PDB file of C-alpha atoms in Angstrom:
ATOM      1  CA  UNK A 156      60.712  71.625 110.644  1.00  0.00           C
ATOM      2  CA  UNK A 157      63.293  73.799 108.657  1.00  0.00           C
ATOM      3  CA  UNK A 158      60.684  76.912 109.095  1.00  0.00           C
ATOM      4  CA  UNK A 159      60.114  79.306 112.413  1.00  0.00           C
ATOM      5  CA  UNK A 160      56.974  79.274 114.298  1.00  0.00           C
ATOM      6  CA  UNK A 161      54.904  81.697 115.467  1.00  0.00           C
ATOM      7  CA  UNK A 162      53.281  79.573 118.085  1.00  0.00           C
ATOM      8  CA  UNK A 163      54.774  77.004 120.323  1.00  0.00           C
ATOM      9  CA  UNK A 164      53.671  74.222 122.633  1.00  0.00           C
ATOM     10  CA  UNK A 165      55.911  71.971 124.697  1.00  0.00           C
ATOM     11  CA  UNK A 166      54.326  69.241 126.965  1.00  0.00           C
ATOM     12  CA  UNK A 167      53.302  65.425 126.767  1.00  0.00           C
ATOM     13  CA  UNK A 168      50.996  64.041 124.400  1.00  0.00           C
ATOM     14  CA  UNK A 169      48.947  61.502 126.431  1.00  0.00           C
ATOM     15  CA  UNK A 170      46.761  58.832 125.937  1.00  0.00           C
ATOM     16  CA  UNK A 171      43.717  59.179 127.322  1.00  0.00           C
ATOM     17  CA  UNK A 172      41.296  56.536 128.815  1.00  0.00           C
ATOM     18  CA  UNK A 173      37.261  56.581 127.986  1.00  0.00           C
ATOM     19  CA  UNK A 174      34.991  54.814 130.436  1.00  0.00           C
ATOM     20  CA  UNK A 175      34.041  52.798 126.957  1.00  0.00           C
ATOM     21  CA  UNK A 176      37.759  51.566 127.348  1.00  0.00           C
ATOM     22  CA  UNK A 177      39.043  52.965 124.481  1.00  0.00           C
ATOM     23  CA  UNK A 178      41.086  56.106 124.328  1.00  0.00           C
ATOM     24  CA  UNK A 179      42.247  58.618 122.071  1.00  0.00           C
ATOM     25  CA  UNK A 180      45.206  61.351 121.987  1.00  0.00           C
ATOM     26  CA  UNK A 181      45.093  63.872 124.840  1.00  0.00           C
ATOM     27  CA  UNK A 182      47.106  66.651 126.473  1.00  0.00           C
ATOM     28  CA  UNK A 183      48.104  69.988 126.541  1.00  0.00           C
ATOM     29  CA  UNK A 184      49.951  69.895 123.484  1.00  0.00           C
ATOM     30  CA  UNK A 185      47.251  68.290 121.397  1.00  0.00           C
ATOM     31  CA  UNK A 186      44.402  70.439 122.258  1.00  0.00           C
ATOM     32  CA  UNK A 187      46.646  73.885 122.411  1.00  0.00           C
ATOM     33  CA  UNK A 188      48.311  72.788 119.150  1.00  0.00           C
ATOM     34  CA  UNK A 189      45.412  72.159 117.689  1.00  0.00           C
ATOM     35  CA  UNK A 190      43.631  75.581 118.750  1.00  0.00           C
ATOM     36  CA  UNK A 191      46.612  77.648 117.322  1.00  0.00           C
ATOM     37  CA  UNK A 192      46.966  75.715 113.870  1.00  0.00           C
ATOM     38  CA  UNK A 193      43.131  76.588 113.645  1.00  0.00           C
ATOM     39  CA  UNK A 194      43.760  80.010 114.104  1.00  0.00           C
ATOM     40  CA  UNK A 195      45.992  80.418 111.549  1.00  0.00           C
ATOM     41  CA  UNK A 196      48.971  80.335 113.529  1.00  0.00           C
ATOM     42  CA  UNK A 197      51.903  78.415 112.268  1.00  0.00           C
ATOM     43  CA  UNK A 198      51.945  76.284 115.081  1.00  0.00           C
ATOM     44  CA  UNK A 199      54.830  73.769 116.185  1.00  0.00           C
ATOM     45  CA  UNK A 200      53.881  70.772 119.043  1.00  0.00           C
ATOM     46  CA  UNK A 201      57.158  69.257 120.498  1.00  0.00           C
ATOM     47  CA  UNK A 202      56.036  66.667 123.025  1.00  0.00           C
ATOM     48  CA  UNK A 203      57.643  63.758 125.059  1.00  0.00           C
ATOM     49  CA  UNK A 204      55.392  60.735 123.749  1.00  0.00           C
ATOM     50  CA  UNK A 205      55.800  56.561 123.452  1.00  0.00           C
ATOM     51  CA  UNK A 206      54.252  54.667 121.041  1.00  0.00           C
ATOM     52  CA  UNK A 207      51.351  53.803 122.382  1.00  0.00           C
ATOM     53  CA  UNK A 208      50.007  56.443 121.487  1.00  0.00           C
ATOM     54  CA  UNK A 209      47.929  57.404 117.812  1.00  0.00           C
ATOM     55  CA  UNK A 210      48.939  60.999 116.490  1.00  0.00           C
ATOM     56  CA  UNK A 211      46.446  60.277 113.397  1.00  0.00           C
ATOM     57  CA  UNK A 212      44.790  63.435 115.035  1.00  0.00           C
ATOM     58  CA  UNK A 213      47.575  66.067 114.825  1.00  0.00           C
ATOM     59  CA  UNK A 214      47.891  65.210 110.653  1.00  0.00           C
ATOM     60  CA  UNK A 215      48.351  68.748 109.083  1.00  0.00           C
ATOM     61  CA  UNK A 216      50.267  69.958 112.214  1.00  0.00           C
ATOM     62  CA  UNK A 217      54.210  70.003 112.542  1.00  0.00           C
ATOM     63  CA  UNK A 218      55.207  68.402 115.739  1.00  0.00           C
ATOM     64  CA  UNK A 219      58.972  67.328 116.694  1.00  0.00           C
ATOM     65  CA  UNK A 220      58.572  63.833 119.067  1.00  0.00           C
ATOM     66  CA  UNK A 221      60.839  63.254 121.987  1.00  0.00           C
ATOM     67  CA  UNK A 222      60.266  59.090 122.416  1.00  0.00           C
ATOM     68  CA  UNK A 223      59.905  57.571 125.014  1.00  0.00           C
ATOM     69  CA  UNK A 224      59.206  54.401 126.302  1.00  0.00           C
ATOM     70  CA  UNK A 225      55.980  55.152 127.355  1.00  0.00           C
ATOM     71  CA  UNK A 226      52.786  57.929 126.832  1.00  0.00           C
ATOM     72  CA  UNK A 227      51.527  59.729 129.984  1.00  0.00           C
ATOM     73  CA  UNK A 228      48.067  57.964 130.366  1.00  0.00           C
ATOM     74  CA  UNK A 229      45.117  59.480 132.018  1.00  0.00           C
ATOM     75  CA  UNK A 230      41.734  58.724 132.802  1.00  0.00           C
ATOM     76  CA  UNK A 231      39.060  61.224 133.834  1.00  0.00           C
ATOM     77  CA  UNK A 232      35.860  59.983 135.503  1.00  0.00           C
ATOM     78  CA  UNK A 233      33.428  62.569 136.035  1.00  0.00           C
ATOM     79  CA  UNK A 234      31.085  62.298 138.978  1.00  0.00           C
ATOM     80  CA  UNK A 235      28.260  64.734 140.319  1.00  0.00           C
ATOM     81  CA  UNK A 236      31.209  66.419 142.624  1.00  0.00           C
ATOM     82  CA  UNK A 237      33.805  66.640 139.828  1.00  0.00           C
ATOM     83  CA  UNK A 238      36.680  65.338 138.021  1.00  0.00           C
ATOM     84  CA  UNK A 239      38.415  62.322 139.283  1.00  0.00           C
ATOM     85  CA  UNK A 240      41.689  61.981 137.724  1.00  0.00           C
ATOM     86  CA  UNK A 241      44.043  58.825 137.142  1.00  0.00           C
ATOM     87  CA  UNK A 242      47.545  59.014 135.953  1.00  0.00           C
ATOM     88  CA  UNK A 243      48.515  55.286 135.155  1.00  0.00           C
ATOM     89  CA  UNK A 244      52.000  56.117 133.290  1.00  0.00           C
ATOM     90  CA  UNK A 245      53.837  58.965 133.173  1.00  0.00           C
ATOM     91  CA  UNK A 246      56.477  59.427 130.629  1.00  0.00           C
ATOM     92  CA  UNK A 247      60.050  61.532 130.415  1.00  0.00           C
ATOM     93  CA  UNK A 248      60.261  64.769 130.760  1.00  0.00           C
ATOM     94  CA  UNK A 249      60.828  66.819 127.719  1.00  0.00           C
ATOM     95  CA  UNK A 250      64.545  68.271 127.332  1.00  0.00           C
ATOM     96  CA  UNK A 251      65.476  71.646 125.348  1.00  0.00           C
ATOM     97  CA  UNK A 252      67.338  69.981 122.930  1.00  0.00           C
ATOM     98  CA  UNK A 253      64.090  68.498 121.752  1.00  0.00           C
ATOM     99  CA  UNK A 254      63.220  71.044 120.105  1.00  0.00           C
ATOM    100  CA  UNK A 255      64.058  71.507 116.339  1.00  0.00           C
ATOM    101  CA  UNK A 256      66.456  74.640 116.146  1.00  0.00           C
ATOM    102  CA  UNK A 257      63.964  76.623 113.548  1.00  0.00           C
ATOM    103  CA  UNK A 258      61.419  76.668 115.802  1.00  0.00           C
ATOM    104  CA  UNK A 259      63.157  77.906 118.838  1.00  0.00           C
ATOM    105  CA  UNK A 260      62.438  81.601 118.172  1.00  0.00           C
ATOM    106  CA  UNK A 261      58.539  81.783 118.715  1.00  0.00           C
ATOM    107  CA  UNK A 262      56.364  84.962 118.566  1.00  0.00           C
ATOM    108  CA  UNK A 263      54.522  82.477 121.877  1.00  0.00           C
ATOM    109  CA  UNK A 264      56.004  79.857 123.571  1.00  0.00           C
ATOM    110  CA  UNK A 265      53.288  77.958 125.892  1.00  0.00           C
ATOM    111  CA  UNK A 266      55.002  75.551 128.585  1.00  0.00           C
ATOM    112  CA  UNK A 267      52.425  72.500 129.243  1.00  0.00           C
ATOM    113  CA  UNK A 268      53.063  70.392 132.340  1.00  0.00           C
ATOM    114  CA  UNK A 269      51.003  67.481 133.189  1.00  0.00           C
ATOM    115  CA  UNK A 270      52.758  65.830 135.434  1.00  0.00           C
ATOM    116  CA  UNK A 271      55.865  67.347 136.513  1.00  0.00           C
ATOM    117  CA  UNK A 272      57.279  66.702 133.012  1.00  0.00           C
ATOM    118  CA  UNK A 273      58.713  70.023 132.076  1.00  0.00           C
ATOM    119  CA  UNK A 274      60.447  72.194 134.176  1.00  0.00           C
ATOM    120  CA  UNK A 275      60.021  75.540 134.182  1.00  0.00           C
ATOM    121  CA  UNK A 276      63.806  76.843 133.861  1.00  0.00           C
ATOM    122  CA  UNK A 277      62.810  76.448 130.025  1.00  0.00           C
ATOM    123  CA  UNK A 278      60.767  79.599 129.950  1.00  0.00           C
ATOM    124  CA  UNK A 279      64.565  81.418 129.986  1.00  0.00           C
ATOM    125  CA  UNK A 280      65.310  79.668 126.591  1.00  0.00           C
ATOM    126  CA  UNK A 281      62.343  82.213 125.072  1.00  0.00           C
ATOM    127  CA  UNK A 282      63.264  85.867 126.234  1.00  0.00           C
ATOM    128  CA  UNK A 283      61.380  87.296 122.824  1.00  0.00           C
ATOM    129  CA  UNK A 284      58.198  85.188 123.101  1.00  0.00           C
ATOM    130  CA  UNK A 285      55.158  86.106 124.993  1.00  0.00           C
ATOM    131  CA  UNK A 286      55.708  83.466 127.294  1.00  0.00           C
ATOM    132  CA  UNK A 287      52.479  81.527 128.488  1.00  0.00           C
ATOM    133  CA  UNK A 288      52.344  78.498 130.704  1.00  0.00           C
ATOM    134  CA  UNK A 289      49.368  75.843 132.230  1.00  0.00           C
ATOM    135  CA  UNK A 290      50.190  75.440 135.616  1.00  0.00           C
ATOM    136  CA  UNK A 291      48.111  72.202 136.313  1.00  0.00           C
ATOM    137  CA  UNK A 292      50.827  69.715 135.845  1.00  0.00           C
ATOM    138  CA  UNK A 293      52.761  71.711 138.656  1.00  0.00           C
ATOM    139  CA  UNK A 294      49.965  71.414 141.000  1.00  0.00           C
ATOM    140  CA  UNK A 295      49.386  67.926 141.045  1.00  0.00           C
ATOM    141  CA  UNK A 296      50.611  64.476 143.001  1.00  0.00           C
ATOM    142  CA  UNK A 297      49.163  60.672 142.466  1.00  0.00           C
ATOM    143  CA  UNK A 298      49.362  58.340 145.107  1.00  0.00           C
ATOM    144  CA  UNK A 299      50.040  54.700 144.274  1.00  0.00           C
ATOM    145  CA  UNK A 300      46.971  53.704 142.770  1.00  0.00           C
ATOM    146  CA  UNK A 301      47.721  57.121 140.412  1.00  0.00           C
ATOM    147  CA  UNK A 302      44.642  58.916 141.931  1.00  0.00           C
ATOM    148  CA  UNK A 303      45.620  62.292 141.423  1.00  0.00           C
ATOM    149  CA  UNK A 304      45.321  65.282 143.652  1.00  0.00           C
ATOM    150  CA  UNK A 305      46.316  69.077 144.411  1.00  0.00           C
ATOM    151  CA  UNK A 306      49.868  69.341 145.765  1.00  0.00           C
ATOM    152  CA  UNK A 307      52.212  72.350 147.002  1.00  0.00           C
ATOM    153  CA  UNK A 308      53.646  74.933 144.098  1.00  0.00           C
ATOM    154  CA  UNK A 309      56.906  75.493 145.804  1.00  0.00           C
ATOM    155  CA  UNK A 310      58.708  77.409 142.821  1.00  0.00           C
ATOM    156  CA  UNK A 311      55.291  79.388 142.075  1.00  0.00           C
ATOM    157  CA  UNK A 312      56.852  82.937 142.286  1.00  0.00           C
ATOM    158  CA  UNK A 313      59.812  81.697 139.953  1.00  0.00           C
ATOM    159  CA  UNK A 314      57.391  80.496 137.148  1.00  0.00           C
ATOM    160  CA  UNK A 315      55.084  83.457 137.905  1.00  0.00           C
ATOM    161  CA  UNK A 316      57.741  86.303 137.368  1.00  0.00           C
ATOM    162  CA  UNK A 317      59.098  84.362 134.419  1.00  0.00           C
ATOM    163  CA  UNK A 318      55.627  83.932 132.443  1.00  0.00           C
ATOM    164  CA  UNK A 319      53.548  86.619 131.095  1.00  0.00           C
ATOM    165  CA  UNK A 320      50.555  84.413 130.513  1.00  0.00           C
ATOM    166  CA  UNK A 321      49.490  82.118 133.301  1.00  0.00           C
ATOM    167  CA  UNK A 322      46.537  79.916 132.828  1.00  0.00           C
ATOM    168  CA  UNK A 323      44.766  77.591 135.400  1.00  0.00           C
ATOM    169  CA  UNK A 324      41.643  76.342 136.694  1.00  0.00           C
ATOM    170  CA  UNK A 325      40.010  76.846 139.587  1.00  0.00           C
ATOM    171  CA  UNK A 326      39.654  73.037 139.757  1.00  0.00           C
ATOM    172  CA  UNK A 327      43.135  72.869 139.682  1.00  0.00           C
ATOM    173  CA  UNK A 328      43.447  74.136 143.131  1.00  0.00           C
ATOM    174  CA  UNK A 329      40.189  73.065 144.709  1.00  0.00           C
ATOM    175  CA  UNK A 330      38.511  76.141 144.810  1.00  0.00           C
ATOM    176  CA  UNK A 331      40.960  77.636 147.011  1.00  0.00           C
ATOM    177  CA  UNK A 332      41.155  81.698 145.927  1.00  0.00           C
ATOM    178  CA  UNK A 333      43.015  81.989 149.068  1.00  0.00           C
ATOM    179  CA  UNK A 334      45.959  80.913 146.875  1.00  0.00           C
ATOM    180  CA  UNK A 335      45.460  82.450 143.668  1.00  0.00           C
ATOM    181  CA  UNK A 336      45.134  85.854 145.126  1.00  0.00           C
ATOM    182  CA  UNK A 337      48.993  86.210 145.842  1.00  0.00           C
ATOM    183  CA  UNK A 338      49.943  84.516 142.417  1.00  0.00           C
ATOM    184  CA  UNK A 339      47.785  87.415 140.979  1.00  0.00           C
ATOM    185  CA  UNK A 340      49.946  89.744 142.380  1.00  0.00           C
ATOM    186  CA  UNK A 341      53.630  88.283 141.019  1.00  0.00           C
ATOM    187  CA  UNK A 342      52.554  87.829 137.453  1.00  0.00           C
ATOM    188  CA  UNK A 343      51.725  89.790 134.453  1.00  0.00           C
ATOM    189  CA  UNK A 344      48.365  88.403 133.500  1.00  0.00           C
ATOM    190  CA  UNK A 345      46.751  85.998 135.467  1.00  0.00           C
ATOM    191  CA  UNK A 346      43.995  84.279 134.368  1.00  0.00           C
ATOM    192  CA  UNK A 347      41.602  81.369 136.137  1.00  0.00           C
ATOM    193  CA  UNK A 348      39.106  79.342 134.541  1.00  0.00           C
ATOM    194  CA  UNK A 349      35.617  78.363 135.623  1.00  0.00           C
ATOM    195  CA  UNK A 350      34.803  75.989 133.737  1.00  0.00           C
ATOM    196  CA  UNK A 351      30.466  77.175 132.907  1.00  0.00           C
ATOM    197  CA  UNK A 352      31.015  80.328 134.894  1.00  0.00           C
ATOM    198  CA  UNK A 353      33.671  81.453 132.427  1.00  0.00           C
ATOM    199  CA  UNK A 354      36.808  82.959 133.893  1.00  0.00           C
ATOM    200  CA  UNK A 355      38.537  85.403 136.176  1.00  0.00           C
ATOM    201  CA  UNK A 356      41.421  87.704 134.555  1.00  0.00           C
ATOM    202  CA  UNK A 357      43.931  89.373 136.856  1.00  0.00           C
ATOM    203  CA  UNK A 358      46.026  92.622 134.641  1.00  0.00           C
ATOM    204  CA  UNK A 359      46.640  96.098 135.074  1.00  0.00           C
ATOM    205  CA  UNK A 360      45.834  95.837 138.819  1.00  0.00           C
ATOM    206  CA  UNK A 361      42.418  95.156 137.860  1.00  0.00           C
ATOM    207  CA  UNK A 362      40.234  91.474 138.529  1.00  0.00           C
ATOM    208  CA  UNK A 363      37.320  90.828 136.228  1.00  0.00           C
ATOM    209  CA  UNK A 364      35.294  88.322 136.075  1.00  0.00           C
ATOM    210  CA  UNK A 365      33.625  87.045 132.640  1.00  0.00           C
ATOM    211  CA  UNK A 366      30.886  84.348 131.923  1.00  0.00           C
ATOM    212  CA  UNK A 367      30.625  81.808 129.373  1.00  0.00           C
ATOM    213  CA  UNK A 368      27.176  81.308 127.295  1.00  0.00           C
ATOM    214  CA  UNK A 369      25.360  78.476 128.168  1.00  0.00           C
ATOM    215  CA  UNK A 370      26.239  75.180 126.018  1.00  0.00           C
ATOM    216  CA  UNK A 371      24.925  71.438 126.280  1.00  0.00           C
ATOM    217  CA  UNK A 372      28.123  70.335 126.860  1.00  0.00           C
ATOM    218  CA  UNK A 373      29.282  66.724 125.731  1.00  0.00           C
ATOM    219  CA  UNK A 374      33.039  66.732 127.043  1.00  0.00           C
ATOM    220  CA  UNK A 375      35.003  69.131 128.418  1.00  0.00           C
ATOM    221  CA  UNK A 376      38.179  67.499 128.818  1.00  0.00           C
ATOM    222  CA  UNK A 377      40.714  70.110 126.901  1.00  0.00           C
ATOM    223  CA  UNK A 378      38.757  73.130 126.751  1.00  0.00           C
ATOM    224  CA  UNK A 379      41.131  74.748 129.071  1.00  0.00           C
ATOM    225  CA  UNK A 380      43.962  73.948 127.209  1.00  0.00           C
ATOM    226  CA  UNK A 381      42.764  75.615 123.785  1.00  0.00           C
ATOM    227  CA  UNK A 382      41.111  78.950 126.651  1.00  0.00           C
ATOM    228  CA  UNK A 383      44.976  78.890 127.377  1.00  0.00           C
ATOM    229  CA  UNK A 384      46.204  78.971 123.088  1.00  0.00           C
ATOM    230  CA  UNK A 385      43.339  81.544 122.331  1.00  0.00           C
ATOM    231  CA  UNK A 386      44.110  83.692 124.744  1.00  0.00           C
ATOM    232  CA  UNK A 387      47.707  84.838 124.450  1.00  0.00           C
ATOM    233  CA  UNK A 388      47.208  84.372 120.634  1.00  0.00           C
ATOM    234  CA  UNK A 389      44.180  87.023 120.679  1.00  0.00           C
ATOM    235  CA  UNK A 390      45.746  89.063 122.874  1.00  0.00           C
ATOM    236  CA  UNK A 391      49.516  89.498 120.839  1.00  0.00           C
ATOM    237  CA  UNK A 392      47.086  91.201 118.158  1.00  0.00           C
ATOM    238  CA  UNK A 393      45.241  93.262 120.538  1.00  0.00           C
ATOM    239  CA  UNK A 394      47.119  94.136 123.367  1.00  0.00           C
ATOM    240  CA  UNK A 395      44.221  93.374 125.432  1.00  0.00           C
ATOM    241  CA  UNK A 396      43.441  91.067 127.909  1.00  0.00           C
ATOM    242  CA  UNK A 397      39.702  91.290 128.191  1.00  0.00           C
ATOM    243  CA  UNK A 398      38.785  91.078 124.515  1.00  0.00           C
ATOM    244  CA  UNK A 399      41.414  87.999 124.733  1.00  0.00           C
ATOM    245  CA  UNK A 400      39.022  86.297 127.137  1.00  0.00           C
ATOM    246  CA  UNK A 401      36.026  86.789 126.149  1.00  0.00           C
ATOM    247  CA  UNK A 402      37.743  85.512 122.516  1.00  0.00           C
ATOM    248  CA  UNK A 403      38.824  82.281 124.561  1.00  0.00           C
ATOM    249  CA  UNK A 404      35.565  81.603 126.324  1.00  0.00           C
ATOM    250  CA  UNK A 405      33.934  81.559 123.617  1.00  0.00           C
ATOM    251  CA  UNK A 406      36.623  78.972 121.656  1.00  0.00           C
ATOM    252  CA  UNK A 407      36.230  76.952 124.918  1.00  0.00           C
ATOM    253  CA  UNK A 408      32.477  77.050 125.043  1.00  0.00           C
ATOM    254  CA  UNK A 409      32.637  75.865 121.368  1.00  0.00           C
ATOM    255  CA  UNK A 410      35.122  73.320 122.157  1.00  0.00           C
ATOM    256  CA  UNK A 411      32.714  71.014 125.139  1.00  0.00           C
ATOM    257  CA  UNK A 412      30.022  70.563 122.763  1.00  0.00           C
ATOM    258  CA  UNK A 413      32.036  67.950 120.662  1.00  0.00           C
ATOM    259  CA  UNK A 414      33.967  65.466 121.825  1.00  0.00           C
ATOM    260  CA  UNK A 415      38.054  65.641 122.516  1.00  0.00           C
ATOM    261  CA  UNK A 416      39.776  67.173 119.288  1.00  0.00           C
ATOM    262  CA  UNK A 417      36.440  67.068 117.554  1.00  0.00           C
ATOM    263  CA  UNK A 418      36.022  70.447 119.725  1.00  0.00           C
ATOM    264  CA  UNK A 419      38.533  72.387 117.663  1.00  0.00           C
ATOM    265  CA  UNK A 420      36.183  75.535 116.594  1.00  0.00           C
ATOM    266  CA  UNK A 421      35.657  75.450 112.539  1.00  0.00           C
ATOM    267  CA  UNK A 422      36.206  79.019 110.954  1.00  0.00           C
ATOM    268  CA  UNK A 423      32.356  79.894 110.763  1.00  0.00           C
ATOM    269  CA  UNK A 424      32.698  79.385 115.299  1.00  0.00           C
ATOM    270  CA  UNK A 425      36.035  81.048 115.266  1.00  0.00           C
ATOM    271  CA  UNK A 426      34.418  84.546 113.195  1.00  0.00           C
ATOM    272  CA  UNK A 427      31.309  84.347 115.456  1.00  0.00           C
ATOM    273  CA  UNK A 428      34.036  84.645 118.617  1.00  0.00           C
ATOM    274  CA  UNK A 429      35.855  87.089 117.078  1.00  0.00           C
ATOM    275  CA  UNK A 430      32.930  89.226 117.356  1.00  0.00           C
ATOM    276  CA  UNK A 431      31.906  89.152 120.511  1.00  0.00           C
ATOM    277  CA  UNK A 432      35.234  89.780 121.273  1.00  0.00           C
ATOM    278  CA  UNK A 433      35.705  92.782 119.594  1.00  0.00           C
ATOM    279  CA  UNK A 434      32.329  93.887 120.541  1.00  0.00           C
ATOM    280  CA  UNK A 435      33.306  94.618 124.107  1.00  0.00           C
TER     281      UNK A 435
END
């Protein structure tokens, strides 16, 4: 942990429930960490985690641990209308100091709430990093059987103005464009995922819209998370933001076919994106 990072992920590393009742690691930082090491980046996960959890997954990839007393758990059920969400623990939100002091000069620095667990006033702490944050975490509430669902964004244009990557889903807010047209507007680059209708990209004043090749897909839990790592990573070396999606829909695409971490592209998937990206 002595050496700098180019790529950075803060967030929870969760445990996540299977409808087998087993589970295995989960999160933003897992499945963005896992993206960037795979891309060559040298990557560094710090993440607020108990020890419930098994990081057998993450071998080969620094990570600094905040403990706690507890993991975030989650369960997804997915039904013919969509993703039914859980959160049965939550665990502490991550704090700056955290982070190992090397590694808090990042070319990228990617801010990944689940659950309210990071606030955003950290983005100030990277003023040199492309600065890229998941909103999902900020747009959620549970009620007391944990059943999660969309909730208000109050400090939106704060996080928006601050960030110069913002991912999220159009799950994430229920379909509603209504209220990702004026986030559009107060960010950099804005980008919304579609899940198999690929994604939206707000920059330069200009919305495009790109689709995702058709997969048999086995899991999709994470693929946004490593769309939201390939993008600002392809998009540092290009300057571009629509070879950077099409680069990241294709990673994602890769990514449902297997299941959880098992979706991390091999180098033979990560070439074959690479050119369709460039071929634009």
């Amino acid at each position: 942990m002595n050496q700098a990072v180019e790529y950075l992920v803060l967030g929870s590393l969760t445990v996540d429930l299977l409808p087998n009742g087993s589970s295995v690691l989960g999160g933003t930082a897992a499945y963005a960490g896992s993206l960037a090491h795979a891309l060559g980046q040298r990557t560094g996960i710090v993440a607020a985690v108990g020890p419930d959890a098994d990081l057998a997954a993450l071998a080969g990839i620094p990570f600094a641990v905040q403990p706690a007393a507890v993991s975030t758990v989650f369960e997804n059920r997915y039904t013919s209308a969509g993703r039914v969400q859980y959160l049965h623990h939550r665990t502490d939100d991550l704090r700056f100091d955290s982070l190992p002091v090397a590694w808090r000069a990042p070319q990228i620095v990617h801010l990944g709430p689940l659950a309210h667990d990071i606030d955003a006033a950290l983005l100030a702490q990277f003023p040199n990093a492309l600065r890229g944050v998941t909103v999902q975490g900020w747009l959620r509430r549970w009620d007391t059987d944990g059943r999660v669902t969309r909730c208000a964004w109050p400090n939106a244009g704060e996080v928006l103005r601050a960030a110069d990557v913002v991912v999220l889903s159009i799950e994430d807010v229920q379909g509603d464009w209504d209220a990702v047209l004026p986030w559009a507007k107060l960010t950099r680059i804005l980008v919304v995922t579609e899940a198999e209708h690929g994604a939206t990209v707000f920059a330069a004043g200009e919305r495009r819209q790109f689709g995702a090749p058709r997969v048999a897909v086995v899991d999709p839990t994470g693929a946004g998370d490593m769309f939201a790592a390939a993008f600002p990573i392809f998009y540092q070396r290009t300057h571009d933001p629509w070879s950077a999606a099409r680069f990241a829909i294709e990673l994602a695409s890769v990514s449902v076919t297997r299941a959880g971490l098992l979706g991390v592209p091999a180098p033979a998937e990560i070439a074959a994106a690479e050119a369709a990206a460039r071929a634009l």
